[in-house]
Amino acid sequence: MSFEVTPNPEIEDAALRERIRLSIVHLRLNEPTFCETRRYCHDRYLGLPTGRGESGPWPLSWLEEECPFVARELRRQGRLRAGDA
């Protein structure tokens, strides 16, 4: 996973897709720091090792409050932990 933000390829309106792409570029949403932060939040929620010495997964409620984009994407992709769905 790259943790980059991309326009939904199912958007049929090419002009809208391009405006979304330009917004992503303008806001610099795919800069390494942002991608790394999304990866870190994802890994912490799932309880995966991050190499930073933390233990235990973050609760979904925390993720929804502090990293709402990651929380929504995990929900959309059906990747929430059992019991959080």
Short mmCIF file of C-alpha atoms in Angstrom, two decimals:
data_model
loop_
_atom_site.label_atom_id
_atom_site.label_comp_id
_atom_site.label_asym_id
_atom_site.label_seq_id
_atom_site.Cartn_x
_atom_site.Cartn_y
_atom_site.Cartn_z
CA MET A 1 0.00 0.00 0.00
CA SER A 2 1.28 3.44 -0.91
CA PHE A 3 -1.07 5.40 1.36
CA GLU A 4 -1.37 7.99 -1.41
CA VAL A 5 -4.62 9.83 -2.07
CA THR A 6 -6.00 9.35 -5.60
CA PRO A 7 -9.24 10.31 -7.34
CA ASN A 8 -11.77 7.52 -7.58
CA PRO A 9 -11.22 5.98 -11.05
CA GLU A 10 -14.95 5.25 -11.24
CA ILE A 11 -15.74 8.97 -11.49
CA GLU A 12 -16.91 9.23 -15.09
CA ASP A 13 -16.58 13.01 -15.35
CA ALA A 14 -12.98 13.47 -16.53
CA ALA A 15 -13.01 17.19 -15.67
CA LEU A 16 -14.09 16.43 -12.10
CA ARG A 17 -11.42 13.73 -11.76
CA GLU A 18 -8.81 16.24 -12.96
CA ARG A 19 -10.01 18.91 -10.48
CA ILE A 20 -9.73 16.35 -7.69
CA ARG A 21 -6.24 15.38 -8.84
CA LEU A 22 -5.19 19.03 -8.94
CA SER A 23 -6.59 19.57 -5.44
CA ILE A 24 -4.54 16.63 -4.18
CA VAL A 25 -1.43 18.12 -5.79
CA HIS A 26 -2.18 21.65 -4.56
CA LEU A 27 -2.75 20.47 -0.99
CA ARG A 28 0.34 18.23 -1.25
CA LEU A 29 -1.58 15.31 0.23
CA ASN A 30 0.86 12.76 -1.17
CA GLU A 31 4.03 14.24 0.24
CA PRO A 32 6.08 11.61 2.08
CA THR A 33 5.28 13.00 5.54
CA PHE A 34 1.53 12.67 4.97
CA CYS A 35 1.82 9.18 3.46
CA GLU A 36 4.02 8.06 6.36
CA THR A 37 1.54 9.48 8.87
CA ARG A 38 -1.36 7.65 7.22
CA ARG A 39 0.69 4.42 7.25
CA TYR A 40 1.57 4.91 10.94
CA CYS A 41 -2.07 5.51 11.93
CA HIS A 42 -3.17 2.49 9.89
CA ASP A 43 -0.54 0.25 11.47
CA ARG A 44 -1.23 1.45 15.02
CA TYR A 45 -4.98 0.87 14.62
CA LEU A 46 -4.34 -2.67 13.36
CA GLY A 47 -1.76 -3.31 16.09
CA LEU A 48 1.06 -3.84 13.59
CA PRO A 49 4.67 -3.18 14.56
CA THR A 50 5.74 0.37 13.77
CA GLY A 51 9.34 0.23 14.90
CA ARG A 52 8.66 2.95 17.44
CA GLY A 53 8.27 0.73 20.49
CA GLU A 54 4.54 1.21 21.02
CA SER A 55 2.31 -1.70 21.87
CA GLY A 56 -1.35 -2.40 21.50
CA PRO A 57 -3.71 -1.18 18.83
CA TRP A 58 -5.43 2.19 18.88
CA PRO A 59 -9.21 2.15 19.35
CA LEU A 60 -11.36 2.97 16.34
CA SER A 61 -12.89 5.91 18.23
CA TRP A 62 -9.45 7.51 18.53
CA LEU A 63 -8.68 6.87 14.86
CA GLU A 64 -12.01 8.39 13.80
CA GLU A 65 -11.29 11.51 15.85
CA GLU A 66 -7.60 12.00 15.03
CA CYS A 67 -7.20 10.33 11.61
CA PRO A 68 -10.69 10.42 10.06
CA PHE A 69 -9.46 9.87 6.50
CA VAL A 70 -7.66 6.66 7.49
CA ALA A 71 -10.67 5.50 9.53
CA ARG A 72 -13.07 6.11 6.62
CA GLU A 73 -10.77 4.33 4.17
CA LEU A 74 -10.41 1.31 6.45
CA ARG A 75 -14.20 1.19 6.78
CA ARG A 76 -14.76 1.65 3.02
CA GLN A 77 -12.27 -1.11 2.22
CA GLY A 78 -13.77 -3.49 4.82
CA ARG A 79 -10.51 -3.59 6.77
CA LEU A 80 -11.75 -2.70 10.26
CA ARG A 81 -10.82 -5.04 13.10
CA ALA A 82 -13.39 -7.64 14.09
CA GLY A 83 -15.86 -6.01 16.44
CA ASP A 84 -15.37 -2.50 14.99
CA ALA A 85 -17.43 -3.01 11.82
#
